[in-house]
Backbone as JSON, one array per atom type, in Angstrom:
{
  "sequence": "RTDKDRDREMRFFLQRKEHASLILSEIISHHLSPQADEGQVEDLCRLEELTEDVMLSNLRARFSNRNIYTYVGSILIAVNPYYFYSIYNPKYTAMYEGKGILGELPPHIFAVADDAYGFMLEFKTDQSIIISGESGAGKTESTKFLLHHLMSLSA",
  "N": [[61.26, 62.47, 104.82], [60.25, 59.75, 102.79], [58.27, 56.68, 102.94], [59.25, 55.0, 101.0], [61.88, 55.9, 100.7], [62.89, 55.23, 103.26], [62.63, 52.47, 103.12], [64.43, 51.91, 101.07], [66.79, 52.79, 102.32], [66.88, 50.92, 104.39], [67.31, 48.53, 102.98], [69.8, 49.14, 101.83], [71.37, 49.41, 104.15], [71.21, 46.78, 105.12], [72.46, 45.42, 103.04], [75.05, 46.2, 103.33], [75.94, 44.71, 105.38], [77.1, 41.46, 106.57], [77.08, 38.28, 104.76], [74.72, 36.89, 105.6], [72.96, 38.96, 106.18], [72.73, 40.05, 103.68], [71.32, 38.06, 102.38], [68.95, 38.29, 103.85], [68.16, 40.82, 102.97], [67.58, 40.22, 100.3], [65.39, 38.57, 100.69], [63.6, 40.42, 101.75], [63.25, 42.2, 99.55], [62.28, 40.44, 97.6], [60.3, 38.55, 98.61], [58.65, 39.99, 100.36], [56.38, 41.46, 99.26], [54.18, 44.27, 98.78], [51.55, 43.28, 98.63], [49.72, 42.32, 100.49], [48.13, 44.22, 101.76], [45.42, 44.23, 102.33], [43.56, 42.27, 104.6], [45.43, 41.99, 106.63], [46.84, 40.62, 109.56], [47.07, 40.91, 113.1], [48.07, 38.94, 114.65], [49.95, 36.27, 113.77], [49.13, 33.68, 114.11], [46.52, 33.63, 113.42], [46.35, 33.46, 110.72], [44.98, 32.0, 107.83], [46.28, 30.47, 105.94], [49.32, 29.15, 106.55], [52.16, 29.81, 105.58], [55.58, 30.48, 104.67], [55.77, 32.56, 102.76], [53.24, 33.82, 102.99], [53.28, 34.65, 105.65], [55.51, 36.41, 105.61], [54.58, 38.27, 103.74], [52.44, 39.35, 105.16], [53.82, 40.53, 107.32], [55.3, 42.4, 105.88], [53.28, 44.02, 104.78], [52.14, 45.06, 107.11], [54.37, 46.44, 108.11], [54.67, 48.34, 106.08], [52.52, 49.9, 106.65], [53.32, 51.17, 108.89], [53.2, 49.57, 111.15], [55.06, 48.07, 113.23], [55.13, 45.97, 114.94], [54.12, 42.59, 115.47], [52.2, 39.85, 116.52], [52.89, 36.39, 117.31], [51.1, 34.3, 118.57], [51.94, 34.39, 121.88], [54.33, 35.53, 121.39], [56.26, 38.27, 120.34], [56.94, 39.84, 117.35], [59.24, 42.12, 116.15], [59.86, 44.45, 113.7], [62.59, 46.15, 112.75], [62.48, 49.52, 112.13], [64.54, 51.28, 111.63], [64.19, 53.88, 112.23], [62.77, 56.37, 114.27], [59.68, 55.93, 115.68], [56.84, 57.59, 117.01], [55.66, 55.99, 119.1], [56.09, 55.42, 121.68], [55.56, 57.15, 123.68], [54.17, 58.89, 126.61], [51.38, 58.67, 126.25], [51.02, 56.18, 124.98], [52.16, 54.57, 126.92], [50.3, 54.83, 129.0], [48.06, 53.8, 127.7], [48.63, 51.06, 127.41], [48.98, 50.24, 129.98], [48.23, 48.07, 132.59], [46.56, 46.36, 131.12], [47.02, 43.61, 130.68], [46.25, 41.39, 129.05], [47.43, 39.92, 126.23], [46.84, 40.97, 122.91], [44.54, 42.36, 123.32], [44.9, 45.01, 122.76], [46.54, 46.63, 119.95], [49.55, 44.94, 118.77], [52.51, 45.45, 120.67], [55.58, 46.42, 122.26], [55.17, 47.33, 124.82], [52.91, 45.98, 125.61], [53.84, 43.39, 125.99], [55.59, 43.8, 128.13], [53.73, 44.7, 130.05], [52.13, 42.44, 130.29], [53.93, 40.51, 131.35], [54.58, 41.79, 133.76], [52.08, 41.88, 135.0], [51.57, 39.1, 135.34], [53.66, 38.51, 137.07], [52.89, 39.91, 139.39], [50.38, 38.74, 139.9], [50.85, 35.91, 140.16], [53.02, 35.84, 141.77], [55.61, 35.09, 141.01], [58.84, 34.85, 139.43], [59.41, 36.36, 136.26], [60.35, 36.1, 132.82], [61.64, 37.67, 129.91], [62.51, 37.12, 126.7], [64.68, 38.5, 124.41], [65.67, 38.41, 121.21], [67.7, 38.29, 118.22], [69.19, 39.21, 115.06], [72.33, 40.97, 114.57], [71.91, 44.41, 114.76], [69.19, 44.27, 114.69], [67.61, 45.56, 116.49], [67.52, 44.91, 119.17], [68.63, 46.12, 121.49], [67.34, 48.63, 121.56], [64.68, 47.77, 121.78], [64.83, 46.53, 124.28], [65.35, 48.76, 125.9], [62.92, 50.2, 125.61], [61.14, 48.35, 126.67], [62.08, 48.11, 129.34], [61.7, 50.73, 130.14], [58.91, 50.87, 130.15], [58.29, 48.92, 132.07], [59.41, 50.17, 134.31], [57.72, 52.37, 134.54], [55.36, 51.07, 135.15], [55.91, 50.05, 137.64], [56.18, 52.24, 139.21]],
  "CA": [[61.59, 61.23, 104.13], [59.09, 58.92, 102.49], [58.41, 55.26, 103.27], [60.09, 54.4, 99.97], [63.26, 56.24, 101.06], [63.27, 54.43, 104.42], [62.76, 51.1, 102.65], [65.69, 51.87, 100.32], [67.85, 52.88, 103.31], [66.94, 49.66, 105.12], [67.95, 47.56, 102.09], [71.2, 49.52, 101.72], [71.99, 49.05, 105.42], [71.34, 45.33, 105.2], [73.41, 44.96, 102.04], [76.4, 46.5, 103.82], [76.29, 43.72, 106.4], [77.67, 40.21, 106.09], [76.3, 37.47, 103.82], [73.4, 36.58, 106.15], [72.14, 40.15, 106.02], [72.47, 40.18, 102.25], [70.22, 37.13, 102.11], [67.75, 38.91, 104.41], [67.79, 41.89, 102.07], [66.95, 39.61, 99.14], [64.06, 38.12, 101.13], [62.76, 41.61, 101.86], [62.9, 42.73, 98.24], [61.6, 39.45, 96.76], [59.13, 37.92, 99.21], [57.79, 40.87, 101.13], [55.72, 42.41, 98.38], [53.11, 44.95, 99.5], [50.27, 42.8, 98.16], [48.84, 41.88, 101.57], [47.56, 45.34, 102.5], [44.13, 43.79, 102.82], [43.62, 41.02, 105.32], [46.54, 41.91, 107.57], [46.47, 40.15, 110.89], [47.98, 41.33, 114.16], [48.62, 37.71, 115.21], [50.16, 35.35, 112.65], [48.4, 32.43, 114.39], [45.18, 33.76, 112.83], [46.4, 33.29, 109.27], [44.35, 30.76, 107.36], [47.35, 29.71, 105.28], [50.53, 29.45, 107.32], [53.37, 29.54, 104.8], [56.57, 31.54, 104.82], [55.4, 33.68, 101.9], [52.08, 34.51, 103.56], [53.72, 35.35, 106.88], [56.36, 37.54, 105.23], [53.72, 39.27, 103.1], [51.7, 40.01, 106.23], [54.77, 41.4, 108.02], [55.63, 43.52, 104.97], [52.12, 44.91, 104.69], [52.05, 45.76, 108.39], [55.49, 47.38, 108.16], [54.35, 49.44, 105.15], [51.52, 50.74, 107.33], [53.96, 51.63, 110.13], [52.93, 48.63, 112.25], [56.32, 47.32, 113.29], [54.95, 44.84, 115.84], [53.15, 41.56, 115.11], [52.25, 38.69, 117.42], [52.75, 34.98, 116.95], [50.66, 33.86, 119.89], [52.45, 35.29, 122.92], [55.63, 36.02, 120.93], [56.17, 39.53, 119.62], [57.93, 40.08, 116.3], [59.47, 43.54, 115.91], [60.64, 44.72, 112.49], [63.29, 47.4, 113.03], [62.28, 50.49, 111.04], [65.7, 52.16, 111.54], [63.58, 55.19, 112.29], [62.05, 56.46, 115.53], [58.24, 56.21, 115.62], [56.39, 58.16, 118.29], [54.72, 55.04, 119.72], [56.65, 55.09, 122.98], [55.34, 58.31, 124.54], [53.29, 58.63, 127.75], [50.04, 58.25, 125.79], [51.06, 54.73, 124.76], [52.41, 53.95, 128.21], [49.01, 54.78, 129.7], [47.14, 52.95, 126.94], [48.95, 49.64, 127.63], [49.14, 49.98, 131.4], [47.2, 47.31, 133.28], [45.68, 45.6, 130.23], [47.24, 42.24, 131.12], [45.93, 40.32, 128.09], [47.96, 40.19, 124.89], [45.84, 40.92, 121.86], [43.45, 43.28, 123.62], [45.29, 46.19, 122.01], [47.49, 46.26, 118.89], [50.84, 44.45, 119.24], [53.45, 46.5, 121.11], [56.52, 45.96, 123.29], [54.58, 47.66, 126.1], [51.95, 44.92, 125.95], [54.62, 42.27, 126.52], [56.04, 44.22, 129.46], [52.57, 44.73, 130.92], [51.72, 41.05, 130.5], [54.89, 39.9, 132.28], [54.44, 42.46, 135.06], [50.82, 41.4, 135.57], [51.76, 37.72, 135.79], [54.54, 38.54, 138.23], [52.09, 40.33, 140.54], [49.29, 37.78, 140.15], [51.33, 34.59, 140.57], [54.15, 36.04, 142.68], [56.76, 34.32, 140.5], [59.69, 35.57, 138.5], [59.05, 36.3, 134.84], [61.48, 36.43, 131.94], [61.32, 38.08, 128.55], [63.68, 36.85, 125.86], [64.78, 39.37, 123.24], [66.74, 37.86, 120.38], [67.7, 38.74, 116.84], [70.47, 39.45, 114.4], [72.97, 42.24, 114.84], [71.19, 45.51, 114.1], [67.75, 43.99, 114.63], [66.9, 46.45, 117.39], [67.38, 44.3, 120.5], [68.95, 47.1, 122.54], [66.24, 49.61, 121.61], [63.5, 47.08, 122.33], [65.07, 46.35, 125.71], [65.17, 50.07, 126.53], [61.49, 50.52, 125.65], [60.53, 47.4, 127.59], [62.46, 48.51, 130.69], [61.02, 52.02, 130.41], [57.51, 50.59, 130.48], [58.29, 48.22, 133.37], [59.67, 51.18, 135.34], [56.5, 53.19, 134.73], [54.36, 50.22, 135.8], [56.26, 49.82, 139.04], [56.25, 53.53, 139.92]],
  "C": [[60.34, 60.4, 103.92], [59.35, 57.48, 102.92], [59.33, 54.57, 102.26], [61.58, 54.67, 100.26], [63.75, 55.39, 102.23], [63.49, 52.98, 104.02], [64.09, 50.93, 101.91], [66.88, 51.93, 101.28], [68.01, 51.57, 104.06], [67.64, 48.6, 104.27], [69.44, 47.86, 101.97], [71.97, 49.12, 102.98], [72.22, 47.55, 105.5], [72.37, 44.81, 104.2], [74.84, 45.23, 102.46], [76.86, 45.47, 104.83], [76.86, 42.46, 105.74], [76.68, 39.46, 105.21], [74.88, 37.19, 104.32], [72.46, 37.77, 105.99], [71.81, 40.39, 104.55], [71.32, 39.26, 101.86], [68.91, 37.71, 102.65], [67.26, 40.04, 103.51], [67.09, 41.35, 100.83], [65.55, 39.11, 99.49], [63.12, 39.32, 101.19], [62.32, 42.09, 100.49], [62.1, 41.74, 97.39], [60.28, 38.96, 97.35], [58.17, 38.87, 99.89], [57.15, 41.91, 100.24], [54.53, 43.03, 99.11], [51.71, 44.49, 99.1], [49.28, 42.48, 99.27], [48.26, 43.02, 102.38], [46.21, 45.0, 103.07], [44.35, 42.48, 103.58], [44.82, 40.87, 106.23], [46.02, 41.38, 108.89], [47.52, 40.6, 111.89], [48.66, 40.13, 114.81], [48.73, 36.69, 114.09], [49.48, 34.01, 112.87], [47.01, 32.46, 113.76], [45.18, 33.63, 111.32], [45.77, 31.97, 108.88], [45.39, 29.86, 106.7], [48.65, 30.11, 105.95], [51.76, 28.99, 106.54], [54.33, 30.71, 105.01], [56.19, 32.77, 104.0], [54.25, 34.5, 102.47], [52.48, 35.28, 104.82], [54.56, 36.57, 106.54], [55.56, 38.64, 104.55], [52.93, 40.05, 104.15], [52.61, 40.97, 106.99], [55.12, 42.63, 107.17], [54.49, 44.52, 104.89], [51.97, 45.72, 105.98], [53.16, 46.81, 108.5], [55.24, 48.59, 107.26], [53.34, 50.41, 105.75], [52.0, 51.21, 108.69], [53.58, 50.81, 111.36], [54.13, 47.71, 112.35], [56.22, 46.09, 114.18], [53.86, 43.9, 115.35], [53.31, 40.41, 116.1], [52.31, 37.38, 116.66], [52.38, 34.34, 118.27], [51.14, 34.86, 120.93], [53.84, 35.82, 122.58], [55.4, 37.29, 120.13], [57.3, 39.61, 118.61], [58.02, 41.59, 116.13], [60.33, 43.68, 114.67], [61.26, 46.1, 112.69], [63.11, 48.37, 111.87], [63.5, 51.37, 110.78], [65.26, 53.62, 111.5], [62.78, 55.25, 113.58], [60.58, 56.82, 115.28], [57.81, 56.72, 116.99], [55.32, 57.26, 118.92], [55.22, 54.61, 121.09], [56.45, 56.24, 123.98], [54.38, 57.97, 125.67], [51.87, 58.2, 127.38], [49.99, 56.74, 125.6], [51.34, 53.98, 126.06], [51.1, 53.77, 128.97], [48.04, 53.82, 129.01], [47.37, 51.47, 127.24], [49.04, 49.27, 129.1], [47.95, 49.22, 131.97], [46.26, 46.52, 132.39], [45.79, 44.1, 130.5], [46.93, 41.12, 130.15], [46.48, 40.72, 126.73], [46.85, 40.07, 123.86], [44.65, 41.82, 122.11], [43.65, 44.6, 122.88], [46.25, 45.75, 120.9], [48.83, 45.82, 119.47], [51.81, 45.59, 119.56], [54.37, 45.91, 122.16], [55.98, 46.26, 124.68], [53.59, 46.59, 126.55], [52.68, 43.71, 126.54], [55.1, 42.59, 127.93], [54.88, 44.19, 130.45], [52.09, 43.32, 131.27], [52.63, 40.37, 131.53], [54.75, 40.49, 133.68], [53.16, 41.99, 135.77], [50.92, 39.98, 136.1], [52.65, 37.65, 137.02], [53.75, 38.91, 139.5], [51.04, 39.28, 140.91], [49.79, 36.47, 140.74], [52.52, 34.64, 141.52], [55.34, 35.14, 142.32], [57.56, 35.19, 139.54], [59.19, 35.38, 137.07], [60.3, 36.6, 134.03], [60.94, 36.78, 130.56], [62.6, 37.9, 127.74], [63.62, 37.75, 124.64], [65.95, 38.86, 122.42], [66.62, 38.4, 118.96], [69.1, 38.93, 116.33], [71.07, 40.77, 114.87], [72.24, 43.34, 114.08], [69.7, 45.33, 114.05], [66.94, 44.88, 115.56], [66.71, 45.89, 118.79], [67.61, 45.3, 121.62], [67.83, 48.12, 122.68], [64.99, 48.98, 122.19], [63.63, 46.89, 123.83], [64.87, 47.66, 126.46], [63.69, 50.42, 126.67], [60.77, 49.62, 126.65], [60.82, 47.8, 129.04], [61.8, 49.84, 131.09], [59.58, 51.76, 130.85], [57.41, 49.85, 131.83], [58.52, 49.21, 134.51], [58.42, 52.02, 135.59], [55.4, 52.37, 135.41], [54.63, 50.08, 137.29], [56.3, 51.1, 139.88], [54.98, 53.81, 140.72]]
}
């Protein structure tokens, strides 16, 4: 399957949902044009112009390049590809293990898990990670990947 096919499937899936998802589909097809291939940023806080169109263009460009994760400071945005990428294997687990500083490596759910785990050990305080989003946004899958990484860190 090509990226274009996956994009078409994503739009079709969203259009089958309720009105809110239909609006999201329109935003994807209208605002998220692939024009921002150059100048992509891994952290939206680094954008010179902080408008909705610029942020959405950046997210679209990153998604087109199979970068489903983007930071906004210490917040991680995940765009559900409705497709399994091989970015959750032991190679990635090892790559993000013990880094402790968000932004040192490309955005990833493992970086968030590693950051929280590091703070828990360093400050000996409870940590929380909030995962939110619309139905079908990938919250359950993100939680599974996050817990998988936390388990490997604690082993």
